[in-house]
Amino acid sequence: MTYKILTVDDSRTIRTIVKNAFKSYECELFEAENGRDGLALAAEVRPDLIILDITMPVMTGIEMLGKMMADDTLKETAVIMLTAESGRDNVMNIVKMGVKDYMVKPFKGEQLIERVQLVLPDLKQRIDASAGAPAEAHDALFTVDGDVVVLTLPTKITRNVSETVLAQAKAKARQMTDAGARKLVIDLSGIVNLNMTAMQALLAVINLCLRAKLDIRLVATASQQGSLQGFQETGTLVTQPSLSAAVADFFASP
């Protein structure tokens, strides 16, 4: 299913952040720079979600929302309000408007995606295959759990497999960065023999992802965890015994 998402904000910067955040998702994006144009566009395209700024020229977000609530065709549309003020009274007023959620500016793309996942829980990540290559070959090692990307390493890592893993990791790291996604789990628990070739591949992927400023969790068996402690790259990373524990750790962290 392709969602229609409308951003209404007079800031080109904010509209660009939203556009970049959804690059890797199956969505059709629309933009308006004030409430008047946003209301007209909403009536035309019937979006599933509107990301709506409060303070804008011509027609404010509050005025636009009021007109939406009076329109039977738009009043049920999910809305995430954007505000520059985080005070309690301001937040309470936003909540009373009947919007689904709100965000305080400035914000990052991945923070927006987390909020949108709550409003549109079945938002699906789009697999962007490289030119001429099927999607399965492009990132077959990757899956998505909510807003967490999971890299499952093969059970046996040879030199050729290592090159494939690194190539897919480079492509996925770029894709995540463009989309504003940051959460990555690397699951190595299925590796039968964590030998030097496998360890070199793992360290190369970790270094690549750290340079991309991704937030990494590892999944490893008890014996593998002992081996990981001897390396600077892996010794300080959070390591969990299961994928579910690794994913949960992101949301347990302050």
CSV table of C-alpha atoms in Angstrom, one decimal:
chain,number,residue,atom,x,y,z
A,1,MET,CA,0.0,0.0,0.0
A,2,THR,CA,1.3,3.5,-0.9
A,3,TYR,CA,0.5,6.1,1.6
A,4,LYS,CA,-0.1,9.7,0.6
A,5,ILE,CA,1.7,12.1,3.0
A,6,LEU,CA,1.2,15.9,2.8
A,7,THR,CA,3.7,18.3,4.5
A,8,VAL,CA,2.4,21.8,5.1
A,9,ASP,CA,5.2,24.1,6.3
A,10,ASP,CA,6.6,27.5,5.2
A,11,SER,CA,10.1,26.3,5.9
A,12,ARG,CA,11.9,24.7,2.9
A,13,THR,CA,14.3,23.1,5.3
A,14,ILE,CA,11.6,21.3,7.2
A,15,ARG,CA,10.0,20.1,3.9
A,16,THR,CA,13.3,18.8,2.8
A,17,ILE,CA,13.9,16.9,6.1
A,18,VAL,CA,10.5,15.3,5.6
A,19,LYS,CA,11.2,14.4,2.0
A,20,ASN,CA,14.6,12.9,2.8
A,21,ALA,CA,13.1,10.9,5.8
A,22,PHE,CA,10.7,9.1,3.5
A,23,LYS,CA,13.1,8.3,0.6
A,24,SER,CA,13.2,4.7,1.6
A,25,TYR,CA,9.5,4.3,2.3
A,26,GLU,CA,6.6,3.5,0.0
A,27,CYS,CA,4.9,6.8,0.1
A,28,GLU,CA,3.6,9.5,-2.3
A,29,LEU,CA,4.7,12.9,-1.0
A,30,PHE,CA,3.0,16.3,-1.4
A,31,GLU,CA,4.0,19.8,-0.2
A,32,ALA,CA,2.5,23.1,0.5
A,33,GLU,CA,4.0,26.2,2.1
A,34,ASN,CA,0.9,27.6,3.9
A,35,GLY,CA,-2.4,26.5,5.2
A,36,ARG,CA,-4.5,27.8,2.3
A,37,ASP,CA,-2.6,25.9,-0.3
A,38,GLY,CA,-2.3,22.9,2.1
A,39,LEU,CA,-6.1,22.8,2.6
A,40,ALA,CA,-6.7,22.9,-1.2
A,41,LEU,CA,-4.1,20.2,-1.8
A,42,ALA,CA,-5.6,18.0,1.0
A,43,ALA,CA,-9.0,18.2,-0.6
A,44,GLU,CA,-7.6,17.2,-3.9
A,45,VAL,CA,-5.3,14.3,-3.0
A,46,ARG,CA,-7.0,13.1,0.2
A,47,PRO,CA,-3.8,12.3,2.1
A,48,ASP,CA,-3.5,9.5,4.8
A,49,LEU,CA,-1.3,11.8,6.9
A,50,ILE,CA,-0.7,15.5,7.1
A,51,ILE,CA,2.4,16.9,8.8
A,52,LEU,CA,1.3,20.4,9.7
A,53,ASP,CA,3.2,23.4,11.0
A,54,ILE,CA,1.3,25.7,13.4
A,55,THR,CA,2.8,29.1,12.5
A,56,MET,CA,2.6,30.0,8.8
A,57,PRO,CA,1.7,33.0,6.7
A,58,VAL,CA,-1.6,33.3,4.7
A,59,MET,CA,-3.3,30.6,6.9
A,60,THR,CA,-1.9,29.1,10.0
A,61,GLY,CA,-1.9,25.4,10.8
A,62,ILE,CA,-4.5,25.9,13.5
A,63,GLU,CA,-6.8,27.7,11.0
A,64,MET,CA,-6.3,24.9,8.5
A,65,LEU,CA,-7.0,22.2,11.1
A,66,GLY,CA,-10.2,24.0,12.1
A,67,LYS,CA,-11.4,24.0,8.5
A,68,MET,CA,-10.5,20.3,8.1
A,69,MET,CA,-12.5,19.4,11.2
A,70,ALA,CA,-15.5,21.1,9.6
A,71,ASP,CA,-15.1,19.1,6.4
A,72,ASP,CA,-16.6,15.6,6.5
A,73,THR,CA,-14.1,14.4,3.8
A,74,LEU,CA,-11.0,15.6,5.8
A,75,LYS,CA,-11.9,15.5,9.5
A,76,GLU,CA,-10.7,11.9,10.0
A,77,THR,CA,-7.3,12.6,8.4
A,78,ALA,CA,-4.4,11.8,10.7
A,79,VAL,CA,-2.4,14.9,11.6
A,80,ILE,CA,1.0,15.4,13.2
A,81,MET,CA,1.5,19.0,14.3
A,82,LEU,CA,4.8,20.8,14.2
A,83,THR,CA,5.6,23.4,16.8
A,84,ALA,CA,8.6,25.5,17.9
A,85,GLU,CA,7.3,25.7,21.5
A,86,SER,CA,7.5,22.8,24.0
A,87,GLY,CA,5.7,24.4,26.9
A,88,ARG,CA,3.0,22.4,28.7
A,89,ASP,CA,0.2,24.8,27.8
A,90,ASN,CA,1.1,24.8,24.2
A,91,VAL,CA,1.3,21.0,24.1
A,92,MET,CA,-2.1,20.7,25.8
A,93,ASN,CA,-3.7,23.0,23.3
A,94,ILE,CA,-2.3,20.9,20.5
A,95,VAL,CA,-3.7,17.7,22.1
A,96,LYS,CA,-7.1,19.3,22.5
A,97,MET,CA,-7.2,19.9,18.7
A,98,GLY,CA,-7.6,16.2,18.1
A,99,VAL,CA,-4.4,15.6,16.3
A,100,LYS,CA,-2.7,12.2,16.4
A,101,ASP,CA,0.7,13.5,17.6
A,102,TYR,CA,3.0,16.5,17.7
A,103,MET,CA,6.7,17.2,17.3
A,104,VAL,CA,8.8,20.1,18.6
A,105,LYS,CA,11.1,21.6,16.0
A,106,PRO,CA,13.9,21.2,15.2
A,107,PHE,CA,13.8,17.4,14.7
A,108,LYS,CA,15.6,14.7,12.8
A,109,GLY,CA,14.3,12.5,10.1
A,110,GLU,CA,14.5,9.3,12.1
A,111,GLN,CA,12.5,10.9,14.9
A,112,LEU,CA,9.8,11.8,12.5
A,113,ILE,CA,9.7,8.2,11.1
A,114,GLU,CA,9.3,6.9,14.7
A,115,ARG,CA,6.2,9.1,15.2
A,116,VAL,CA,4.8,8.2,11.8
A,117,GLN,CA,5.2,4.5,12.6
A,118,LEU,CA,2.8,5.0,15.5
A,119,VAL,CA,0.2,6.8,13.3
A,120,LEU,CA,0.6,4.5,10.3
A,121,PRO,CA,1.8,1.2,12.0
A,122,ASP,CA,2.0,-0.8,8.8
A,123,LEU,CA,4.3,1.7,7.0
A,124,LYS,CA,6.5,-0.5,4.8
A,125,GLN,CA,10.1,0.1,3.9
A,126,ARG,CA,10.6,0.2,0.1
A,127,ILE,CA,13.5,-1.9,-1.2
A,128,ASP,CA,15.4,0.2,-3.7
A,129,ALA,CA,17.3,-2.2,-5.9
A,130,SER,CA,20.5,-1.1,-7.6
A,131,ALA,CA,20.3,-0.6,-11.4
A,132,GLY,CA,19.9,-3.9,-13.2
A,133,ALA,CA,20.0,-6.0,-10.1
A,134,PRO,CA,16.9,-7.7,-8.5
A,135,ALA,CA,16.0,-6.5,-5.0
A,136,GLU,CA,16.8,-9.9,-3.5
A,137,ALA,CA,20.4,-9.6,-4.7
A,138,HIS,CA,20.7,-6.0,-3.6
A,139,ASP,CA,20.0,-6.4,0.1
A,140,ALA,CA,18.9,-10.0,0.7
A,141,LEU,CA,20.7,-10.0,4.1
A,142,PHE,CA,18.5,-7.2,5.5
A,143,THR,CA,15.1,-7.1,7.0
A,144,VAL,CA,13.1,-4.4,8.8
A,145,ASP,CA,11.6,-4.6,12.3
A,146,GLY,CA,9.5,-1.5,12.8
A,147,ASP,CA,12.1,1.3,12.4
A,148,VAL,CA,15.0,-1.1,13.1
A,149,VAL,CA,17.1,-2.5,10.2
A,150,VAL,CA,18.4,-6.0,10.8
A,151,LEU,CA,21.5,-7.4,9.1
A,152,THR,CA,21.6,-11.2,9.4
A,153,LEU,CA,25.1,-12.5,8.6
A,154,PRO,CA,25.4,-15.8,6.7
A,155,THR,CA,26.2,-19.0,8.6
A,156,LYS,CA,29.5,-19.4,6.6
A,157,ILE,CA,31.6,-16.4,5.6
A,158,THR,CA,34.2,-17.0,2.9
A,159,ARG,CA,36.2,-14.2,1.2
A,160,ASN,CA,33.6,-14.0,-1.6
A,161,VAL,CA,30.7,-13.9,0.8
A,162,SER,CA,32.6,-11.2,2.8
A,163,GLU,CA,32.8,-9.0,-0.3
A,164,THR,CA,29.0,-9.5,-0.9
A,165,VAL,CA,28.2,-8.6,2.8
A,166,LEU,CA,30.3,-5.4,2.7
A,167,ALA,CA,28.8,-4.3,-0.6
A,168,GLN,CA,25.3,-4.8,0.7
A,169,ALA,CA,26.2,-3.0,3.9
A,170,LYS,CA,27.6,0.0,2.0
A,171,ALA,CA,24.4,0.3,0.0
A,172,LYS,CA,22.1,-0.1,3.0
A,173,ALA,CA,24.1,2.4,5.1
A,174,ARG,CA,23.7,5.0,2.4
A,175,GLN,CA,20.0,4.2,2.1
A,176,MET,CA,19.5,4.5,5.9
A,177,THR,CA,21.4,7.8,6.1
A,178,ASP,CA,19.3,9.3,3.3
A,179,ALA,CA,16.1,8.1,5.0
A,180,GLY,CA,17.2,9.4,8.4
A,181,ALA,CA,17.2,5.9,9.9
A,182,ARG,CA,19.8,5.1,12.5
A,183,LYS,CA,18.9,1.8,14.3
A,184,LEU,CA,20.8,-1.2,13.1
A,185,VAL,CA,21.1,-4.7,14.5
A,186,ILE,CA,23.9,-7.0,13.3
A,187,ASP,CA,22.9,-10.6,14.0
A,188,LEU,CA,26.0,-12.9,13.9
A,189,SER,CA,24.6,-15.7,16.1
A,190,GLY,CA,24.1,-17.9,13.1
A,191,ILE,CA,27.8,-17.9,12.1
A,192,VAL,CA,29.0,-21.5,12.5
A,193,ASN,CA,32.7,-20.6,12.8
A,194,LEU,CA,33.7,-17.1,13.8
A,195,ASN,CA,37.1,-17.4,12.2
A,196,MET,CA,39.5,-14.7,11.0
A,197,THR,CA,37.7,-14.2,7.7
A,198,ALA,CA,34.3,-13.9,9.4
A,199,MET,CA,35.7,-11.5,12.1
A,200,GLN,CA,37.4,-9.3,9.5
A,201,ALA,CA,34.1,-9.1,7.6
A,202,LEU,CA,32.2,-8.2,10.8
A,203,LEU,CA,34.7,-5.5,11.8
A,204,ALA,CA,34.6,-4.0,8.3
A,205,VAL,CA,30.8,-3.8,8.4
A,206,ILE,CA,30.9,-2.3,11.9
A,207,ASN,CA,33.5,0.3,11.0
A,208,LEU,CA,31.5,1.2,7.9
A,209,CYS,CA,28.3,1.7,9.9
A,210,LEU,CA,30.0,3.6,12.7
A,211,ARG,CA,31.3,6.1,10.1
A,212,ALA,CA,27.8,6.4,8.8
A,213,LYS,CA,26.8,7.3,12.5
A,214,LEU,CA,24.4,4.3,12.8
A,215,ASP,CA,23.4,3.2,16.3
A,216,ILE,CA,24.4,-0.5,16.4
A,217,ARG,CA,23.4,-3.5,18.5
A,218,LEU,CA,24.8,-7.0,18.1
A,219,VAL,CA,23.2,-10.4,18.5
A,220,ALA,CA,25.7,-13.1,19.4
A,221,THR,CA,26.0,-16.4,21.2
A,222,ALA,CA,27.7,-16.7,24.6
A,223,SER,CA,30.9,-18.1,23.0
A,224,GLN,CA,30.9,-15.4,20.3
A,225,GLN,CA,30.5,-12.7,22.9
A,226,GLY,CA,33.7,-13.8,24.5
A,227,SER,CA,35.6,-13.5,21.2
A,228,LEU,CA,34.1,-10.0,20.6
A,229,GLN,CA,35.5,-8.6,23.8
A,230,GLY,CA,39.0,-8.8,22.4
A,231,PHE,CA,38.4,-6.2,19.7
A,232,GLN,CA,38.1,-2.5,20.2
A,233,GLU,CA,35.3,-2.1,17.6
A,234,THR,CA,33.0,-4.7,19.3
A,235,GLY,CA,34.1,-4.5,22.9
A,236,THR,CA,32.0,-1.5,23.7
A,237,LEU,CA,28.9,-2.3,21.6
A,238,VAL,CA,25.8,-3.5,23.3
A,239,THR,CA,25.5,-7.3,22.6
A,240,GLN,CA,22.3,-9.3,23.3
A,241,PRO,CA,21.6,-13.1,23.0
A,242,SER,CA,18.5,-12.7,20.8
A,243,LEU,CA,17.2,-10.4,18.1
A,244,SER,CA,14.1,-9.5,20.1
A,245,ALA,CA,16.4,-8.4,23.0
A,246,ALA,CA,18.6,-6.3,20.7
A,247,VAL,CA,15.6,-4.5,19.2
A,248,ALA,CA,14.1,-3.9,22.6
A,249,ASP,CA,17.4,-2.4,23.8
A,250,PHE,CA,17.0,0.6,21.5
A,251,PHE,CA,13.8,1.5,23.3
A,252,ALA,CA,15.1,0.8,26.7
A,253,SER,CA,18.1,3.2,26.2
A,254,PRO,CA,17.6,6.7,27.5
